[in-house]
Amino acid sequence: MTQNDVTNTLTTAPLPLAPGDWELDPLHSAVNFTIRHLGIAKVRGRFAEVKAALHVGESPADVRVTAEIALASVDTGNPDRDAHVRASDLLDVEKRPTMTFRSTRVSGAGEDWTMEGELTIGDVTRPVTLAVEFGGVVDVPIDGSRHAGFEATGEIRRSDFGLDFAPGLLGDTVKIQLDMQFVEPRGA
């Protein structure tokens, strides 16, 4: 099998998801991050307000994911630190209220996938690649809905987005972990 055969298989393999617009299950989804503080310890946080949509077509080439995250919803477990992170000398949520993501390519098979896309923070857009683990699809016995689960991980550099405040105090690399559940469209 040639490299082109492998690539074609990864981008045209049938999907284990019904075609249509899958809705985010916000109660079972999370956007988490980790950043180094002083280069010696990690600070963990999350964003509480997330909107996301998953459009599934006939093949991975027809899959689209979009997301919007309210930057003011940052939560590191410390209200004083969160207020400072939102302030004009750091994230400046007045100037940069949201972070958005739009996928541009999905490839993979089985449990292991890769999603390439564009991440926008404020007025800066940069390419981002996420490693995606497909957790599977299950019928929920309570209401009969079908849920699909995904974990996506990746890294961004703050400086790539003009967020280069506090060098030495905060690391430049931000590790991202997304745990997402989507609900299959009714009638799919």
mmCIF file of C-alpha atoms in Angstrom, residues 6-173:
data_model
loop_
_atom_site.group_PDB
_atom_site.id
_atom_site.type_symbol
_atom_site.label_atom_id
_atom_site.label_comp_id
_atom_site.label_asym_id
_atom_site.label_seq_id
_atom_site.Cartn_x
_atom_site.Cartn_y
_atom_site.Cartn_z
ATOM 1 C CA VAL A 6 -3.122 5.355 3.131
ATOM 2 C CA THR A 7 -3.970 9.050 2.832
ATOM 3 C CA ASN A 8 -6.998 8.340 0.629
ATOM 4 C CA THR A 9 -8.242 5.673 3.054
ATOM 5 C CA LEU A 10 -7.912 8.060 6.003
ATOM 6 C CA THR A 11 -9.824 10.853 4.299
ATOM 7 C CA THR A 12 -12.547 8.807 2.588
ATOM 8 C CA ALA A 13 -13.262 5.980 5.047
ATOM 9 C CA PRO A 14 -16.917 5.693 6.057
ATOM 10 C CA LEU A 15 -17.721 7.509 9.269
ATOM 11 C CA PRO A 16 -19.218 5.808 12.324
ATOM 12 C CA LEU A 17 -21.586 8.800 12.729
ATOM 13 C CA ALA A 18 -24.927 9.487 11.068
ATOM 14 C CA PRO A 19 -24.827 12.388 8.617
ATOM 15 C CA GLY A 20 -26.356 15.655 9.797
ATOM 16 C CA ASP A 21 -25.853 18.440 12.317
ATOM 17 C CA TRP A 22 -24.911 17.069 15.719
ATOM 18 C CA GLU A 23 -25.666 19.308 18.713
ATOM 19 C CA LEU A 24 -23.239 19.873 21.579
ATOM 20 C CA ASP A 25 -24.188 18.357 24.935
ATOM 21 C CA PRO A 26 -22.854 21.177 27.152
ATOM 22 C CA LEU A 27 -23.470 19.280 30.403
ATOM 23 C CA HIS A 28 -20.999 16.603 29.345
ATOM 24 C CA SER A 29 -18.423 18.722 27.530
ATOM 25 C CA ALA A 30 -15.442 20.735 28.743
ATOM 26 C CA VAL A 31 -12.699 23.016 27.408
ATOM 27 C CA ASN A 32 -9.641 22.791 29.664
ATOM 28 C CA PHE A 33 -6.141 24.233 29.478
ATOM 29 C CA THR A 34 -2.787 24.080 31.232
ATOM 30 C CA ILE A 35 -0.078 26.747 31.305
ATOM 31 C CA ARG A 36 3.234 26.895 33.162
ATOM 32 C CA HIS A 37 3.628 29.448 35.968
ATOM 33 C CA LEU A 38 7.196 30.630 36.655
ATOM 34 C CA GLY A 39 8.363 27.675 34.574
ATOM 35 C CA ILE A 40 8.068 25.358 37.569
ATOM 36 C CA ALA A 41 4.395 24.519 38.040
ATOM 37 C CA LYS A 42 1.232 24.157 36.002
ATOM 38 C CA VAL A 43 -1.904 26.227 36.377
ATOM 39 C CA ARG A 44 -5.018 24.476 35.140
ATOM 40 C CA GLY A 45 -8.193 26.131 34.041
ATOM 41 C CA ARG A 46 -11.268 25.848 31.923
ATOM 42 C CA PHE A 47 -13.715 27.931 29.939
ATOM 43 C CA ALA A 48 -17.288 27.523 31.162
ATOM 44 C CA GLU A 49 -19.151 29.035 28.176
ATOM 45 C CA VAL A 50 -18.725 27.016 25.003
ATOM 46 C CA LYS A 51 -20.839 26.712 21.859
ATOM 47 C CA ALA A 52 -19.899 24.072 19.307
ATOM 48 C CA ALA A 53 -21.406 22.334 16.316
ATOM 49 C CA LEU A 54 -20.457 19.181 14.452
ATOM 50 C CA HIS A 55 -21.616 18.690 10.868
ATOM 51 C CA VAL A 56 -21.144 15.145 9.585
ATOM 52 C CA GLY A 57 -21.210 14.409 5.865
ATOM 53 C CA GLU A 58 -20.583 11.189 3.975
ATOM 54 C CA SER A 59 -16.797 11.168 4.524
ATOM 55 C CA PRO A 60 -14.196 12.927 6.704
ATOM 56 C CA ALA A 61 -13.779 15.470 3.880
ATOM 57 C CA ASP A 62 -17.391 16.504 4.588
ATOM 58 C CA VAL A 63 -16.972 16.960 8.368
ATOM 59 C CA ARG A 64 -16.983 20.461 9.824
ATOM 60 C CA VAL A 65 -16.568 21.558 13.415
ATOM 61 C CA THR A 66 -17.073 25.086 14.693
ATOM 62 C CA ALA A 67 -16.740 26.403 18.220
ATOM 63 C CA GLU A 68 -17.015 29.697 20.049
ATOM 64 C CA ILE A 69 -15.665 30.185 23.565
ATOM 65 C CA ALA A 70 -16.407 33.200 25.762
ATOM 66 C CA LEU A 71 -13.009 34.266 27.107
ATOM 67 C CA ALA A 72 -14.657 35.972 30.104
ATOM 68 C CA SER A 73 -15.780 32.517 31.249
ATOM 69 C CA VAL A 74 -12.204 31.568 32.207
ATOM 70 C CA ASP A 75 -12.089 29.683 35.510
ATOM 71 C CA THR A 76 -8.810 28.696 37.162
ATOM 72 C CA GLY A 77 -10.350 28.044 40.556
ATOM 73 C CA ASN A 78 -9.179 31.404 41.923
ATOM 74 C CA PRO A 79 -11.585 34.367 41.446
ATOM 75 C CA ASP A 80 -8.892 37.021 41.979
ATOM 76 C CA ARG A 81 -6.574 35.407 39.423
ATOM 77 C CA ASP A 82 -9.498 34.996 36.977
ATOM 78 C CA ALA A 83 -10.361 38.699 37.274
ATOM 79 C CA HIS A 84 -6.727 39.577 36.526
ATOM 80 C CA VAL A 85 -6.614 37.195 33.530
ATOM 81 C CA ARG A 86 -9.722 38.935 32.098
ATOM 82 C CA ALA A 87 -8.194 42.426 32.597
ATOM 83 C CA SER A 88 -6.814 44.682 29.864
ATOM 84 C CA ASP A 89 -3.166 43.871 30.652
ATOM 85 C CA LEU A 90 -3.729 40.143 30.036
ATOM 86 C CA LEU A 91 -6.573 38.630 27.928
ATOM 87 C CA ASP A 92 -8.464 41.917 27.649
ATOM 88 C CA VAL A 93 -11.899 40.324 27.254
ATOM 89 C CA GLU A 94 -13.393 43.724 26.397
ATOM 90 C CA LYS A 95 -11.219 43.776 23.277
ATOM 91 C CA ARG A 96 -11.180 39.983 22.743
ATOM 92 C CA PRO A 97 -14.546 38.632 23.922
ATOM 93 C CA THR A 98 -14.357 35.285 22.126
ATOM 94 C CA MET A 99 -12.076 32.634 20.799
ATOM 95 C CA THR A 100 -13.388 30.779 17.727
ATOM 96 C CA PHE A 101 -12.373 27.612 15.937
ATOM 97 C CA ARG A 102 -13.255 26.399 12.442
ATOM 98 C CA SER A 103 -12.047 23.038 11.174
ATOM 99 C CA THR A 104 -10.458 22.871 7.729
ATOM 100 C CA ARG A 105 -9.595 19.160 7.478
ATOM 101 C CA VAL A 106 -10.368 15.953 9.350
ATOM 102 C CA SER A 107 -8.520 12.690 8.749
ATOM 103 C CA GLY A 108 -8.089 9.380 10.513
ATOM 104 C CA ALA A 109 -9.805 6.108 11.215
ATOM 105 C CA GLY A 110 -11.059 4.082 14.166
ATOM 106 C CA GLU A 111 -10.319 5.866 17.425
ATOM 107 C CA ASP A 112 -7.467 8.097 16.198
ATOM 108 C CA TRP A 113 -8.172 11.218 14.145
ATOM 109 C CA THR A 114 -6.524 14.544 13.366
ATOM 110 C CA MET A 115 -8.385 17.812 13.000
ATOM 111 C CA GLU A 116 -6.755 20.799 11.380
ATOM 112 C CA GLY A 117 -8.362 24.184 11.675
ATOM 113 C CA GLU A 118 -8.116 27.887 12.282
ATOM 114 C CA LEU A 119 -8.203 29.374 15.759
ATOM 115 C CA THR A 120 -9.050 33.058 16.113
ATOM 116 C CA ILE A 121 -8.423 35.075 19.268
ATOM 117 C CA GLY A 122 -9.294 38.738 18.891
ATOM 118 C CA ASP A 123 -8.197 39.746 15.400
ATOM 119 C CA VAL A 124 -5.483 37.081 15.019
ATOM 120 C CA THR A 125 -6.101 33.762 13.261
ATOM 121 C CA ARG A 126 -3.569 30.925 13.243
ATOM 122 C CA PRO A 127 -3.619 27.271 12.126
ATOM 123 C CA VAL A 128 -4.063 24.663 14.857
ATOM 124 C CA THR A 129 -3.844 20.875 14.713
ATOM 125 C CA LEU A 130 -5.641 18.730 17.274
ATOM 126 C CA ALA A 131 -5.198 15.031 17.940
ATOM 127 C CA VAL A 132 -8.702 13.599 18.322
ATOM 128 C CA GLU A 133 -9.647 10.376 20.058
ATOM 129 C CA PHE A 134 -13.092 9.084 19.116
ATOM 130 C CA GLY A 135 -14.696 7.554 22.206
ATOM 131 C CA GLY A 136 -17.591 5.935 20.373
ATOM 132 C CA VAL A 137 -21.340 6.287 20.037
ATOM 133 C CA VAL A 138 -23.896 5.135 22.598
ATOM 134 C CA ASP A 139 -27.680 5.164 22.972
ATOM 135 C CA VAL A 140 -28.777 6.936 26.150
ATOM 136 C CA PRO A 141 -31.451 4.757 27.807
ATOM 137 C CA ILE A 142 -33.237 7.677 29.489
ATOM 138 C CA ASP A 143 -34.380 9.419 26.315
ATOM 139 C CA GLY A 144 -33.178 7.227 23.441
ATOM 140 C CA SER A 145 -30.797 9.872 22.088
ATOM 141 C CA ARG A 146 -27.448 8.838 20.601
ATOM 142 C CA HIS A 147 -24.298 10.537 21.883
ATOM 143 C CA ALA A 148 -20.814 10.553 20.384
ATOM 144 C CA GLY A 149 -17.775 11.333 22.525
ATOM 145 C CA PHE A 150 -14.450 12.884 21.565
ATOM 146 C CA GLU A 151 -11.273 13.990 23.299
ATOM 147 C CA ALA A 152 -9.088 16.487 21.437
ATOM 148 C CA THR A 153 -5.672 17.678 22.538
ATOM 149 C CA GLY A 154 -3.201 20.174 21.185
ATOM 150 C CA GLU A 155 -0.997 23.165 21.941
ATOM 151 C CA ILE A 156 -0.936 26.814 21.000
ATOM 152 C CA ARG A 157 1.645 29.509 21.621
ATOM 153 C CA ARG A 158 0.283 32.647 23.285
ATOM 154 C CA SER A 159 2.755 34.809 21.408
ATOM 155 C CA ASP A 160 1.321 33.631 18.058
ATOM 156 C CA PHE A 161 -1.910 35.419 19.023
ATOM 157 C CA GLY A 162 -0.333 38.609 20.385
ATOM 158 C CA LEU A 163 -0.868 37.426 23.982
ATOM 159 C CA ASP A 164 2.768 37.704 24.996
ATOM 160 C CA PHE A 165 2.135 39.437 28.318
ATOM 161 C CA ALA A 166 4.031 38.394 31.452
ATOM 162 C CA PRO A 167 6.993 36.591 29.832
ATOM 163 C CA GLY A 168 8.861 34.624 32.466
ATOM 164 C CA LEU A 169 5.816 34.641 34.711
ATOM 165 C CA LEU A 170 3.644 32.581 32.345
ATOM 166 C CA GLY A 171 4.797 30.046 29.793
ATOM 167 C CA ASP A 172 4.219 30.682 26.103
ATOM 168 C CA THR A 173 2.800 27.206 25.422
#
